[in-house]
Each structure stands twice: as structure tokens, then as C-alpha cells.
PDB file of C-alpha atoms in Angstrom:
ATOM      1  CA  MET A   3      25.707  -5.099 -17.529  1.00 42.00           C
ATOM      2  CA  ARG A   4      25.759  -1.419 -18.896  1.00 50.00           C
ATOM      3  CA  LEU A   5      22.842  -2.279 -21.004  1.00 43.00           C
ATOM      4  CA  LEU A   6      20.855  -3.184 -17.900  1.00 52.00           C
ATOM      5  CA  LYS A   7      21.949   0.128 -15.956  1.00 61.00           C
ATOM      6  CA  ILE A   8      18.789   2.119 -16.049  1.00 64.00           C
ATOM      7  CA  ILE A   9      19.826   4.587 -13.575  1.00 65.00           C
ATOM      8  CA  PRO A  10      23.425   5.901 -14.182  1.00 63.00           C
ATOM      9  CA  ASP A  11      25.903   6.413 -11.504  1.00 68.00           C
ATOM     10  CA  ASN A  12      26.697   9.768 -10.034  1.00 74.00           C
ATOM     11  CA  THR A  13      23.349  11.324 -10.950  1.00 73.00           C
ATOM     12  CA  ASN A  14      22.825  14.975  -9.565  1.00 76.00           C
ATOM     13  CA  ILE A  15      19.026  15.178  -9.486  1.00 78.00           C
ATOM     14  CA  GLY A  16      17.619  18.124  -7.316  1.00 81.00           C
ATOM     15  CA  PHE A  17      14.981  16.220  -5.229  1.00 82.00           C
ATOM     16  CA  VAL A  18      14.711  18.900  -2.556  1.00 81.00           C
ATOM     17  CA  ARG A  19      14.130  22.068  -4.643  1.00 85.00           C
ATOM     18  CA  VAL A  20      10.742  20.572  -5.866  1.00 84.00           C
ATOM     19  CA  ARG A  21       9.646  19.681  -2.338  1.00 85.00           C
ATOM     20  CA  HIS A  22       6.980  22.101  -2.102  1.00 88.00           C
ATOM     21  CA  ILE A  23       5.568  20.937  -5.440  1.00 89.00           C
ATOM     22  CA  ALA A  24       5.707  17.336  -4.108  1.00 86.00           C
ATOM     23  CA  PHE A  25       4.207  18.305  -0.939  1.00 89.00           C
ATOM     24  CA  ALA A  26       1.403  20.130  -2.576  1.00 90.00           C
ATOM     25  CA  ILE A  27       0.694  17.068  -4.907  1.00 89.00           C
ATOM     26  CA  THR A  28       0.875  14.629  -1.884  1.00 89.00           C
ATOM     27  CA  ALA A  29      -1.661  16.731   0.201  1.00 90.00           C
ATOM     28  CA  PHE A  30      -4.040  16.849  -2.774  1.00 92.00           C
ATOM     29  CA  LEU A  31      -3.868  13.177  -3.476  1.00 90.00           C
ATOM     30  CA  THR A  32      -4.367  12.383   0.095  1.00 90.00           C
ATOM     31  CA  VAL A  33      -7.332  14.587   0.317  1.00 92.00           C
ATOM     32  CA  ALA A  34      -8.763  13.112  -2.669  1.00 92.00           C
ATOM     33  CA  ALA A  35      -8.206   9.587  -1.375  1.00 91.00           C
ATOM     34  CA  VAL A  36      -9.850  10.564   1.896  1.00 92.00           C
ATOM     35  CA  ALA A  37     -12.748  11.957  -0.006  1.00 93.00           C
ATOM     36  CA  LEU A  38     -13.148   9.061  -2.377  1.00 91.00           C
ATOM     37  CA  VAL A  39     -13.368   6.672   0.794  1.00 89.00           C
ATOM     38  CA  GLY A  40     -15.934   8.859   2.422  1.00 90.00           C
ATOM     39  CA  ILE A  41     -18.038   9.419  -0.614  1.00 90.00           C
ATOM     40  CA  HIS A  42     -17.781   5.942  -2.306  1.00 86.00           C
ATOM     41  CA  GLY A  43     -16.626   3.733   0.536  1.00 84.00           C
ATOM     42  CA  LEU A  44     -14.783   0.542   0.170  1.00 83.00           C
ATOM     43  CA  ASN A  45     -16.294  -2.600  -1.390  1.00 81.00           C
ATOM     44  CA  MET A  46     -15.947  -4.571   1.507  1.00 77.00           C
ATOM     45  CA  GLY A  47     -15.679  -8.466   0.910  1.00 73.00           C
ATOM     46  CA  VAL A  48     -17.508 -11.269   2.678  1.00 70.00           C
ATOM     47  CA  ASP A  49     -14.529 -11.389   5.293  1.00 69.00           C
ATOM     48  CA  PHE A  50     -15.471  -7.829   6.542  1.00 73.00           C
ATOM     49  CA  VAL A  51     -19.339  -7.597   6.160  1.00 71.00           C
ATOM     50  CA  GLY A  52     -20.250 -11.059   6.864  1.00 71.00           C
ATOM     51  CA  GLY A  53     -22.694 -13.061   4.336  1.00 77.00           C
ATOM     52  CA  VAL A  54     -22.510 -15.795   1.719  1.00 83.00           C
ATOM     53  CA  SER A  55     -20.629 -15.177  -1.531  1.00 83.00           C
ATOM     54  CA  ILE A  56     -21.577 -17.462  -4.312  1.00 84.00           C
ATOM     55  CA  GLU A  57     -19.388 -17.369  -7.468  1.00 87.00           C
ATOM     56  CA  GLU A  58     -21.352 -18.265 -10.619  1.00 86.00           C
ATOM     57  CA  LYS A  59     -19.728 -18.381 -14.214  1.00 88.00           C
ATOM     58  CA  PHE A  60     -22.126 -17.574 -17.048  1.00 88.00           C
ATOM     59  CA  PRO A  61     -21.769 -18.654 -20.708  1.00 88.00           C
ATOM     60  CA  SER A  62     -21.747 -14.717 -21.723  1.00 87.00           C
ATOM     61  CA  GLU A  63     -21.870 -11.446 -19.975  1.00 84.00           C
ATOM     62  CA  PRO A  64     -25.286 -11.333 -18.083  1.00 85.00           C
ATOM     63  CA  HIS A  65     -27.632  -8.397 -17.223  1.00 85.00           C
ATOM     64  CA  LEU A  66     -27.026  -7.765 -13.731  1.00 83.00           C
ATOM     65  CA  ASP A  67     -30.320  -6.414 -12.989  1.00 84.00           C
ATOM     66  CA  GLN A  68     -31.919  -9.698 -14.512  1.00 86.00           C
ATOM     67  CA  VAL A  69     -29.386 -11.756 -12.268  1.00 86.00           C
ATOM     68  CA  ARG A  70     -30.320  -9.538  -9.123  1.00 85.00           C
ATOM     69  CA  SER A  71     -34.183  -9.998  -9.824  1.00 86.00           C
ATOM     70  CA  THR A  72     -33.956 -13.706 -10.116  1.00 87.00           C
ATOM     71  CA  VAL A  73     -31.831 -14.047  -6.983  1.00 86.00           C
ATOM     72  CA  ASN A  74     -34.001 -11.581  -4.881  1.00 85.00           C
ATOM     73  CA  HIS A  75     -37.155 -13.447  -5.889  1.00 86.00           C
ATOM     74  CA  LEU A  76     -35.684 -16.602  -3.833  1.00 84.00           C
ATOM     75  CA  GLY A  77     -36.631 -14.737  -0.647  1.00 83.00           C
ATOM     76  CA  PHE A  78     -33.217 -14.953   0.879  1.00 79.00           C
ATOM     77  CA  GLY A  79     -32.670 -11.130   1.160  1.00 77.00           C
ATOM     78  CA  GLU A  80     -31.247  -8.239  -0.930  1.00 75.00           C
ATOM     79  CA  ALA A  81     -28.267  -9.611  -3.278  1.00 78.00           C
ATOM     80  CA  ALA A  82     -25.271  -7.527  -3.992  1.00 77.00           C
ATOM     81  CA  LEU A  83     -23.449  -8.544  -7.255  1.00 80.00           C
ATOM     82  CA  GLN A  84     -20.154  -7.914  -8.811  1.00 78.00           C
ATOM     83  CA  GLN A  85     -18.701  -8.986 -12.036  1.00 77.00           C
ATOM     84  CA  LEU A  86     -15.210 -10.419 -12.200  1.00 76.00           C
ATOM     85  CA  GLY A  87     -12.610 -10.879 -14.722  1.00 70.00           C
ATOM     86  CA  ASP A  88     -14.016 -10.822 -18.271  1.00 73.00           C
ATOM     87  CA  LYS A  89     -17.477  -9.991 -16.758  1.00 79.00           C
ATOM     88  CA  THR A  90     -19.012 -13.365 -17.312  1.00 85.00           C
ATOM     89  CA  THR A  91     -18.046 -14.502 -13.762  1.00 86.00           C
ATOM     90  CA  VAL A  92     -20.394 -12.971 -11.052  1.00 85.00           C
ATOM     91  CA  THR A  93     -20.186 -12.857  -7.365  1.00 85.00           C
ATOM     92  CA  VAL A  94     -23.615 -13.135  -5.576  1.00 84.00           C
ATOM     93  CA  ARG A  95     -23.441 -11.899  -2.150  1.00 83.00           C
ATOM     94  CA  LEU A  96     -26.484 -12.576   0.274  1.00 81.00           C
ATOM     95  CA  PRO A  97     -26.952 -12.045   4.156  1.00 77.00           C
ATOM     96  CA  VAL A  98     -26.093 -14.899   6.405  1.00 74.00           C
ATOM     97  CA  PRO A  99     -29.253 -17.081   7.008  1.00 71.00           C
ATOM     98  CA  GLU A 100     -30.766 -16.391  10.549  1.00 66.00           C
ATOM     99  CA  SER A 101     -30.478 -19.861  11.452  1.00 62.00           C
ATOM    100  CA  SER A 102     -27.002 -20.796  12.513  1.00 60.00           C
ATOM    101  CA  ASP A 103     -27.568 -24.320  11.072  1.00 66.00           C
ATOM    102  CA  PRO A 104     -25.218 -25.066   7.996  1.00 73.00           C
ATOM    103  CA  ALA A 105     -27.954 -26.837   6.429  1.00 80.00           C
ATOM    104  CA  ALA A 106     -29.923 -23.541   6.029  1.00 79.00           C
ATOM    105  CA  THR A 107     -26.670 -22.037   4.146  1.00 80.00           C
ATOM    106  CA  ASN A 108     -26.490 -25.054   1.964  1.00 84.00           C
ATOM    107  CA  THR A 109     -30.114 -24.787   1.199  1.00 84.00           C
ATOM    108  CA  MET A 110     -29.625 -20.950   0.099  1.00 85.00           C
ATOM    109  CA  VAL A 111     -26.596 -21.957  -2.215  1.00 85.00           C
ATOM    110  CA  GLU A 112     -28.518 -24.740  -3.850  1.00 87.00           C
ATOM    111  CA  ALA A 113     -31.426 -22.646  -4.428  1.00 87.00           C
ATOM    112  CA  VAL A 114     -29.259 -19.903  -5.972  1.00 87.00           C
ATOM    113  CA  LYS A 115     -27.452 -22.451  -8.249  1.00 87.00           C
ATOM    114  CA  ALA A 116     -30.499 -24.101  -9.449  1.00 88.00           C
ATOM    115  CA  ALA A 117     -32.272 -20.701 -10.243  1.00 87.00           C
ATOM    116  CA  LEU A 118     -29.262 -19.285 -12.056  1.00 87.00           C
ATOM    117  CA  LYS A 119     -28.590 -22.413 -13.976  1.00 86.00           C
ATOM    118  CA  SER A 120     -32.101 -22.635 -15.060  1.00 85.00           C
ATOM    119  CA  LYS A 121     -32.411 -19.058 -16.306  1.00 85.00           C
ATOM    120  CA  PHE A 122     -28.997 -18.237 -17.393  1.00 87.00           C
ATOM    121  CA  GLY A 123     -27.183 -21.509 -18.026  1.00 85.00           C
ATOM    122  CA  ALA A 124     -24.664 -20.432 -15.174  1.00 85.00           C
ATOM    123  CA  GLU A 125     -22.309 -22.906 -13.833  1.00 85.00           C
ATOM    124  CA  PHE A 126     -21.478 -22.927  -9.982  1.00 83.00           C
ATOM    125  CA  THR A 127     -17.951 -22.430  -9.073  1.00 83.00           C
ATOM    126  CA  ASN A 128     -17.558 -21.777  -5.347  1.00 82.00           C
ATOM    127  CA  TYR A 129     -18.882 -20.201  -2.345  1.00 82.00           C
ATOM    128  CA  SER A 130     -17.670 -18.807   1.129  1.00 78.00           C
ATOM    129  CA  THR A 131     -19.458 -17.678   4.347  1.00 76.00           C
ATOM    130  CA  VAL A 132     -18.414 -15.357   7.330  1.00 69.00           C
ATOM    131  CA  SER A 133     -20.783 -14.685  10.009  1.00 64.00           C
ATOM    132  CA  GLY A 134     -21.567 -11.053  11.218  1.00 58.00           C
ATOM    133  CA  LYS A 135     -19.661 -11.448  14.442  1.00 59.00           C
ATOM    134  CA  VAL A 136     -16.549 -12.936  12.886  1.00 61.00           C
ATOM    135  CA  SER A 137     -16.462 -10.029  10.359  1.00 61.00           C
ATOM    136  CA  GLY A 138     -16.655  -7.521  12.884  1.00 67.00           C
ATOM    137  CA  GLU A 139     -13.699  -8.819  14.619  1.00 74.00           C
ATOM    138  CA  LEU A 140     -11.734  -9.093  11.371  1.00 70.00           C
ATOM    139  CA  VAL A 141     -12.496  -5.204  10.845  1.00 72.00           C
ATOM    140  CA  GLN A 142     -11.150  -4.540  14.041  1.00 78.00           C
ATOM    141  CA  ASN A 143      -7.944  -6.718  14.024  1.00 78.00           C
ATOM    142  CA  GLY A 144      -7.223  -5.620  10.496  1.00 74.00           C
ATOM    143  CA  ILE A 145      -7.331  -1.926  11.354  1.00 79.00           C
ATOM    144  CA  LEU A 146      -5.416  -2.463  14.614  1.00 82.00           C
ATOM    145  CA  ALA A 147      -2.708  -4.479  12.598  1.00 79.00           C
ATOM    146  CA  VAL A 148      -2.273  -1.697  10.311  1.00 76.00           C
ATOM    147  CA  LEU A 149      -2.037   1.089  13.055  1.00 81.00           C
ATOM    148  CA  LEU A 150       0.220  -1.087  15.163  1.00 83.00           C
ATOM    149  CA  ALA A 151       2.708  -1.479  12.208  1.00 76.00           C
ATOM    150  CA  ILE A 152       2.708   2.316  11.584  1.00 76.00           C
ATOM    151  CA  VAL A 153       3.344   3.226  15.204  1.00 81.00           C
ATOM    152  CA  GLY A 154       5.891   0.519  15.679  1.00 80.00           C
ATOM    153  CA  ILE A 155       7.944   1.526  12.762  1.00 75.00           C
ATOM    154  CA  ALA A 156       7.806   5.325  13.393  1.00 74.00           C
ATOM    155  CA  ILE A 157       8.867   4.372  17.216  1.00 80.00           C
ATOM    156  CA  PHE A 158      11.748   2.284  15.829  1.00 78.00           C
ATOM    157  CA  SER A 159      12.856   5.232  13.284  1.00 73.00           C
ATOM    158  CA  TRP A 160      12.630   7.385  16.372  1.00 76.00           C
ATOM    159  CA  PHE A 161      15.093   5.528  18.343  1.00 76.00           C
ATOM    160  CA  ARG A 162      17.497   4.330  15.494  1.00 74.00           C
ATOM    161  CA  TYR A 163      17.871   8.065  14.199  1.00 73.00           C
ATOM    162  CA  GLU A 164      16.439  11.134  15.373  1.00 76.00           C
ATOM    163  CA  TRP A 165      12.522  12.013  16.218  1.00 80.00           C
ATOM    164  CA  GLN A 166      12.390  13.800  12.795  1.00 80.00           C
ATOM    165  CA  PHE A 167      13.083  10.459  11.047  1.00 81.00           C
ATOM    166  CA  GLY A 168      10.220   8.759  13.112  1.00 80.00           C
ATOM    167  CA  ILE A 169       7.746  11.500  12.044  1.00 84.00           C
ATOM    168  CA  SER A 170       8.844  11.533   8.234  1.00 84.00           C
ATOM    169  CA  THR A 171       8.527   7.706   8.430  1.00 82.00           C
ATOM    170  CA  ALA A 172       4.824   7.751   9.747  1.00 83.00           C
ATOM    171  CA  VAL A 173       3.781  10.590   7.237  1.00 85.00           C
ATOM    172  CA  ALA A 174       5.152   8.469   4.287  1.00 84.00           C
ATOM    173  CA  ILE A 175       3.652   5.238   5.514  1.00 85.00           C
ATOM    174  CA  ILE A 176       0.278   7.148   6.401  1.00 86.00           C
ATOM    175  CA  HIS A 177       0.395   8.583   2.649  1.00 87.00           C
ATOM    176  CA  ASP A 178       0.861   5.082   1.114  1.00 86.00           C
ATOM    177  CA  VAL A 179      -1.892   3.551   3.100  1.00 86.00           C
ATOM    178  CA  LEU A 180      -4.404   6.217   2.111  1.00 89.00           C
ATOM    179  CA  MET A 181      -3.361   5.865  -1.449  1.00 89.00           C
ATOM    180  CA  THR A 182      -4.113   2.325  -1.518  1.00 88.00           C
ATOM    181  CA  LEU A 183      -7.576   2.839   0.234  1.00 88.00           C
ATOM    182  CA  GLY A 184      -8.368   5.705  -2.322  1.00 90.00           C
ATOM    183  CA  PHE A 185      -7.445   3.398  -5.128  1.00 90.00           C
ATOM    184  CA  PHE A 186      -9.853   0.659  -3.931  1.00 88.00           C
ATOM    185  CA  ALA A 187     -12.653   3.418  -3.338  1.00 89.00           C
ATOM    186  CA  LEU A 188     -12.245   4.635  -6.681  1.00 89.00           C
ATOM    187  CA  THR A 189     -11.992   1.033  -8.695  1.00 85.00           C
ATOM    188  CA  GLN A 190     -14.587  -0.565  -6.168  1.00 82.00           C
ATOM    189  CA  LEU A 191     -12.359  -3.696  -6.277  1.00 80.00           C
ATOM    190  CA  VAL A 192     -13.247  -6.027  -3.606  1.00 78.00           C
ATOM    191  CA  PHE A 193     -11.627  -5.178  -0.100  1.00 81.00           C
ATOM    192  CA  ASP A 194     -10.693  -8.165   2.096  1.00 77.00           C
ATOM    193  CA  LEU A 195      -8.156  -9.962   4.191  1.00 77.00           C
ATOM    194  CA  ASN A 196      -5.936 -10.399   0.983  1.00 79.00           C
ATOM    195  CA  ILE A 197      -5.926  -6.602   0.559  1.00 82.00           C
ATOM    196  CA  VAL A 198      -5.087  -6.089   4.311  1.00 81.00           C
ATOM    197  CA  ALA A 199      -2.061  -8.500   3.827  1.00 81.00           C
ATOM    198  CA  ALA A 200      -1.233  -6.436   0.867  1.00 83.00           C
ATOM    199  CA  VAL A 201      -1.253  -3.159   2.891  1.00 82.00           C
ATOM    200  CA  LEU A 202       1.149  -4.745   5.398  1.00 81.00           C
ATOM    201  CA  THR A 203       3.319  -5.875   2.544  1.00 81.00           C
ATOM    202  CA  ILE A 204       3.441  -2.383   1.203  1.00 82.00           C
ATOM    203  CA  ILE A 205       4.206  -0.914   4.745  1.00 81.00           C
ATOM    204  CA  GLY A 206       7.140  -3.297   4.954  1.00 79.00           C
ATOM    205  CA  TYR A 207       8.475  -2.556   1.541  1.00 79.00           C
ATOM    206  CA  SER A 208       8.223   1.245   2.033  1.00 80.00           C
ATOM    207  CA  ILE A 209       9.893   1.140   5.351  1.00 80.00           C
ATOM    208  CA  ASN A 210      12.722  -0.859   3.954  1.00 79.00           C
ATOM    209  CA  ASP A 211      13.023   1.502   0.952  1.00 80.00           C
ATOM    210  CA  LYS A 212      13.036   4.445   3.348  1.00 84.00           C
ATOM    211  CA  MET A 213      15.628   2.984   5.829  1.00 82.00           C
ATOM    212  CA  VAL A 214      18.097   2.693   3.018  1.00 83.00           C
ATOM    213  CA  ILE A 215      18.025   6.420   2.286  1.00 84.00           C
ATOM    214  CA  ASP A 216      17.820   7.218   5.947  1.00 83.00           C
ATOM    215  CA  ASP A 217      20.886   5.389   6.798  1.00 83.00           C
ATOM    216  CA  ARG A 218      22.823   7.008   3.757  1.00 85.00           C
ATOM    217  CA  ILE A 219      21.609  10.432   5.203  1.00 84.00           C
ATOM    218  CA  ARG A 220      22.794   9.852   8.638  1.00 83.00           C
ATOM    219  CA  GLU A 221      25.983   8.341   7.075  1.00 85.00           C
ATOM    220  CA  ASN A 222      26.499  11.439   5.029  1.00 84.00           C
ATOM    221  CA  MET A 223      25.547  13.971   7.948  1.00 81.00           C
ATOM    222  CA  ARG A 224      28.659  12.441  10.052  1.00 81.00           C
ATOM    223  CA  LYS A 225      30.838  12.376   6.706  1.00 82.00           C
ATOM    224  CA  TYR A 226      29.815  16.013   5.367  1.00 78.00           C
ATOM    225  CA  ARG A 227      29.455  18.225   8.533  1.00 77.00           C
ATOM    226  CA  LYS A 228      29.603  21.383   6.502  1.00 77.00           C
ATOM    227  CA  MET A 229      27.402  20.776   3.737  1.00 78.00           C
ATOM    228  CA  GLY A 230      23.838  22.136   3.915  1.00 81.00           C
ATOM    229  CA  MET A 231      21.178  19.923   4.598  1.00 81.00           C
ATOM    230  CA  SER A 232      19.363  20.410   1.180  1.00 84.00           C
ATOM    231  CA  GLU A 233      22.507  19.362  -0.739  1.00 86.00           C
ATOM    232  CA  LEU A 234      23.204  16.443   1.726  1.00 86.00           C
ATOM    233  CA  ILE A 235      19.671  14.930   1.301  1.00 86.00           C
ATOM    234  CA  ASP A 236      20.154  15.289  -2.732  1.00 86.00           C
ATOM    235  CA  LEU A 237      23.442  13.708  -2.336  1.00 87.00           C
ATOM    236  CA  SER A 238      22.050  10.793  -0.200  1.00 86.00           C
ATOM    237  CA  VAL A 239      18.848  10.074  -2.299  1.00 86.00           C
ATOM    238  CA  ASN A 240      21.098  10.361  -5.588  1.00 87.00           C
ATOM    239  CA  GLU A 241      23.478   7.814  -4.383  1.00 85.00           C
ATOM    240  CA  THR A 242      20.718   5.227  -3.334  1.00 83.00           C
ATOM    241  CA  LEU A 243      18.759   6.023  -6.471  1.00 84.00           C
ATOM    242  CA  PRO A 244      19.960   3.118  -8.714  1.00 83.00           C
ATOM    243  CA  ARG A 245      19.229   0.658  -5.839  1.00 81.00           C
ATOM    244  CA  THR A 246      15.642   2.046  -5.290  1.00 81.00           C
ATOM    245  CA  VAL A 247      14.505   2.073  -8.903  1.00 82.00           C
ATOM    246  CA  MET A 248      16.113  -1.366  -9.826  1.00 83.00           C
ATOM    247  CA  THR A 249      14.399  -2.840  -6.578  1.00 82.00           C
ATOM    248  CA  SER A 250      11.077  -1.252  -7.544  1.00 84.00           C
ATOM    249  CA  LEU A 251      11.317  -2.326 -11.142  1.00 86.00           C
ATOM    250  CA  THR A 252      12.328  -6.066 -10.173  1.00 85.00           C
ATOM    251  CA  ILE A 253       9.344  -6.186  -7.813  1.00 86.00           C
ATOM    252  CA  MET A 254       6.992  -4.759 -10.586  1.00 87.00           C
ATOM    253  CA  LEU A 255       8.089  -7.424 -13.039  1.00 87.00           C
ATOM    254  CA  ALA A 256       7.295 -10.255 -10.613  1.00 85.00           C
ATOM    255  CA  LEU A 257       3.905  -8.493  -9.873  1.00 85.00           C
ATOM    256  CA  ALA A 258       3.114  -8.084 -13.370  1.00 86.00           C
ATOM    257  CA  SER A 259       3.562 -11.836 -13.926  1.00 84.00           C
ATOM    258  CA  LEU A 260       1.421 -12.406 -11.020  1.00 81.00           C
ATOM    259  CA  LEU A 261      -1.415 -10.191 -12.294  1.00 80.00           C
ATOM    260  CA  ILE A 262      -1.549 -11.784 -15.728  1.00 80.00           C
ATOM    261  CA  PHE A 263      -1.312 -15.391 -14.658  1.00 77.00           C
ATOM    262  CA  GLY A 264      -2.333 -15.268 -10.958  1.00 68.00           C
ATOM    263  CA  GLY A 265      -6.067 -15.541 -11.450  1.00 65.00           C
ATOM    264  CA  GLU A 266      -8.882 -13.675 -10.168  1.00 64.00           C
ATOM    265  CA  VAL A 267      -8.456 -14.331  -6.593  1.00 64.00           C
ATOM    266  CA  LEU A 268      -5.030 -12.647  -6.463  1.00 74.00           C
ATOM    267  CA  ARG A 269      -5.827  -9.922  -8.897  1.00 77.00           C
ATOM    268  CA  GLY A 270      -6.742  -7.435  -6.012  1.00 78.00           C
ATOM    269  CA  PHE A 271      -3.909  -8.223  -3.884  1.00 81.00           C
ATOM    270  CA  THR A 272      -1.407  -7.807  -7.017  1.00 85.00           C
ATOM    271  CA  ALA A 273      -3.099  -4.337  -7.916  1.00 84.00           C
ATOM    272  CA  ALA A 274      -2.686  -3.146  -4.363  1.00 85.00           C
ATOM    273  CA  MET A 275       0.949  -4.345  -4.263  1.00 86.00           C
ATOM    274  CA  MET A 276       1.790  -2.566  -7.579  1.00 87.00           C
ATOM    275  CA  LEU A 277       0.281   0.691  -6.633  1.00 87.00           C
ATOM    276  CA  GLY A 278       2.024   0.338  -3.178  1.00 85.00           C
ATOM    277  CA  ILE A 279       5.466   0.052  -4.971  1.00 87.00           C
ATOM    278  CA  VAL A 280       4.888   3.158  -7.050  1.00 88.00           C
ATOM    279  CA  VAL A 281       3.467   5.339  -4.322  1.00 87.00           C
ATOM    280  CA  GLY A 282       6.019   3.924  -1.704  1.00 85.00           C
ATOM    281  CA  THR A 283       8.977   4.704  -4.036  1.00 85.00           C
ATOM    282  CA  TYR A 284       7.637   8.157  -4.602  1.00 87.00           C
ATOM    283  CA  SER A 285       7.209   8.962  -1.088  1.00 85.00           C
ATOM    284  CA  SER A 286      10.564   7.652  -0.035  1.00 83.00           C
ATOM    285  CA  ILE A 287      12.256   9.808  -2.559  1.00 83.00           C
ATOM    286  CA  TYR A 288      10.004  13.131  -2.647  1.00 83.00           C
ATOM    287  CA  VAL A 289       8.264  13.084   0.610  1.00 83.00           C
ATOM    288  CA  SER A 290       9.856  11.548   3.686  1.00 82.00           C
ATOM    289  CA  SER A 291      13.525  12.767   2.784  1.00 83.00           C
ATOM    290  CA  SER A 292      12.467  16.294   1.980  1.00 83.00           C
ATOM    291  CA  LEU A 293      10.267  16.444   5.136  1.00 84.00           C
ATOM    292  CA  LEU A 294      13.387  16.119   7.227  1.00 83.00           C
ATOM    293  CA  ILE A 295      14.231  19.766   6.352  1.00 83.00           C
ATOM    294  CA  THR A 296      10.909  20.969   7.113  1.00 83.00           C
ATOM    295  CA  LEU A 297      10.909  19.272  10.734  1.00 80.00           C
ATOM    296  CA  GLY A 298      14.413  21.100  11.177  1.00 77.00           C
ATOM    297  CA  LEU A 299      17.002  18.416  10.997  1.00 73.00           C
ATOM    298  CA  LYS A 300      20.488  19.735  10.848  1.00 71.00           C
ATOM    299  CA  PRO A 301      23.842  18.087  10.435  1.00 65.00           C
ATOM    300  CA  GLY A 302      25.780  17.124  13.580  1.00 58.00           C
ATOM    301  CA  PRO A 303      28.165  19.705  15.182  1.00 47.00           C
ATOM    302  CA  ARG A 304      31.644  19.919  13.943  1.00 43.00           C
ATOM    303  CA  GLU A 305      34.222  18.211  15.861  1.00 43.00           C
ATOM    304  CA  GLU A 306      36.693  20.971  17.394  1.00 42.00           C
ATOM    305  CA  LYS A 307      40.371  20.556  16.797  1.00 42.00           C
ATOM    306  CA  PRO A 308      42.519  20.899  19.740  1.00 45.00           C
ATOM    307  CA  ASN A 309      44.321  24.329  19.890  1.00 47.00           C
ATOM    308  CA  ALA A 310      47.843  24.880  20.798  1.00 42.00           C
ATOM    309  CA  ALA A 311      47.092  25.896  24.445  1.00 42.00           C
ATOM    310  CA  SER A 312      45.480  22.648  25.084  1.00 41.00           C
ATOM    311  CA  GLY A 313      48.089  20.839  23.547  1.00 45.00           C
ATOM    312  CA  ALA A 314      50.798  22.357  25.604  1.00 38.00           C
ATOM    313  CA  GLU A 315      48.818  21.689  28.686  1.00 40.00           C
ATOM    314  CA  ARG A 316      48.625  17.959  27.560  1.00 39.00           C
ATOM    315  CA  VAL A 317      52.419  18.069  27.088  1.00 39.00           C
ATOM    316  CA  GLY A 318      53.140  19.616  30.536  1.00 38.00           C
TER     317      GLY A 318
END
């Protein structure tokens, strides 16, 4: 078991003393993530933008301009293309046909299949369709789900601990979500309902990790009433550090297997989860815990010992 112990017991790392550096890095990365989303936007999947997504497997890596030109000449609208995996698999995204008749969609898919097979030797894999109305509802529901999760967890922390814990929890979770969005804006991986599920899972993991540290902080606040808040938080984080690191590494091993063997469908979900574990662990250790000091959290008042006079009164 000693060989498996990555973090030794009784560590004494000064996390709080570098909180200003951590806050600066966090602020910079958060602003960068928001800027990436604003400039590049997210590569929304069919779930959110609507349309018909047709997946084709080519014998070798195709020239996307030629594929786009071939599809556009079919007269179904402007095609959006994305290469997947080894770049021989291409997703062709087209607008939903004006006619609501499923036969119109089937006609579109068959025409694209025939054109790409004739010119490039591509093999059809699958296709999916989402209407514009449904995609709009999915966007609203996805945003609402994330916001409700953040607000609900912050309120829970507020009532369970102190208001400072609620605010620090909300800040940490918002940081984790924005980091994930910035990653998808940078990489332009498809952002679909699977990624929303990953974001909600990241929120759940982050709050679980943070609750462990918060519980230890509250326990130590009652146990060491004379200790300064900086020393108390460092003590609490160091005491929970082996659990935090080992949990994160265990999950990362499982996600790495899923990334390698899970196939293209789960690749975006797994990448989001791996990033979320890293930023969630970082925010729990360096951001939310140290933020409690900035928000003015103090240890509880010391219990007053009964003096001799009060003792005499009780005896009398």
C-alpha cells in the first residue's frame, strides 16, 4: 500500500499563501474562456441548432472544400462539415427541409449518400435530425439545468455552513463551467446534449470534492478556535489532500480508458469530464477554500469558562 500512496500523510503545503497568485491565474483563465466563447463561439451540435447530421466514412482523408462543393451543388442548402477521429470520418450538417414530411429528409440523405459515394467512395454511417423548434427548447432547458444546479448547490452550502461557503461554492462552480466552455470554444469540438450532461456531472463532482474540504474546515473551526483562519484552512486542505488527489486520479484512469476505447460518440463527453476533474480539483483546493478568507470567515467564538464567582453562585 505504501507504493500506492501518492500523497504522503501529514503534508504541510501552504495553499493560502499563494491565494493571490491563484486568484490572478483564475481571473485570467476565466476572462480568456469568456473571450474564446465570445469570439469563436461554440460548435453547436444538431441537438442545439437543428438540422440533419449525416456521417460519412471516406477511404482516405478527403479535401473538405471538394466535399462541401459536392453537397452544396445538390441544392439542399449550405453544408457545414466537421472531421472526426482520424479525419476520414466527416459529419455533413444540412438545414432541415422546409417540408415536415419525413420523406423529404430521407430524400436529402439518400442524395448526399449517393453523391459522396459516387465521387469519393464514401460509405454512409448514420444520420440524425432535430427540428429548429426542438433545438431551441433544448438550448433553453440546458442553460436552465446548469443555472438551477449552481443556484441550488450554493443555497445548500449557505444553509449547511455559512453564507461565505455558499458564495465560494458558486464561484468555484462557475469557474469550472466557464473553463469547460472555453475549452470547447478553443478546440471546436461538437457541443451537444452529451456535453451538457458532462457539465452537470462536473458540477456534481466539484461540489462533492468541495463539501469534503468544507466539512473538514467547519470541523476544525470548532476544534481549533484559537488558530488563525489561514493556518486552519491550510490544515484542512492538507488533511483532505490524499483523498482529493486519489479520487481525481482514479476517475481520470477510468476516463482515459473511455477516451481510448469509447469511440467517437463519447470523445467529447470524456474530454469535458477529464478537463472538469482537473479544474474542479484545482478550484476546490486553491480557489473556493482560500476565498473564504477574502469573504471574512472567522473561527467561532471561544467558549467562556465559568469563573469562581459564577461557580460560587451555583453552589449557593
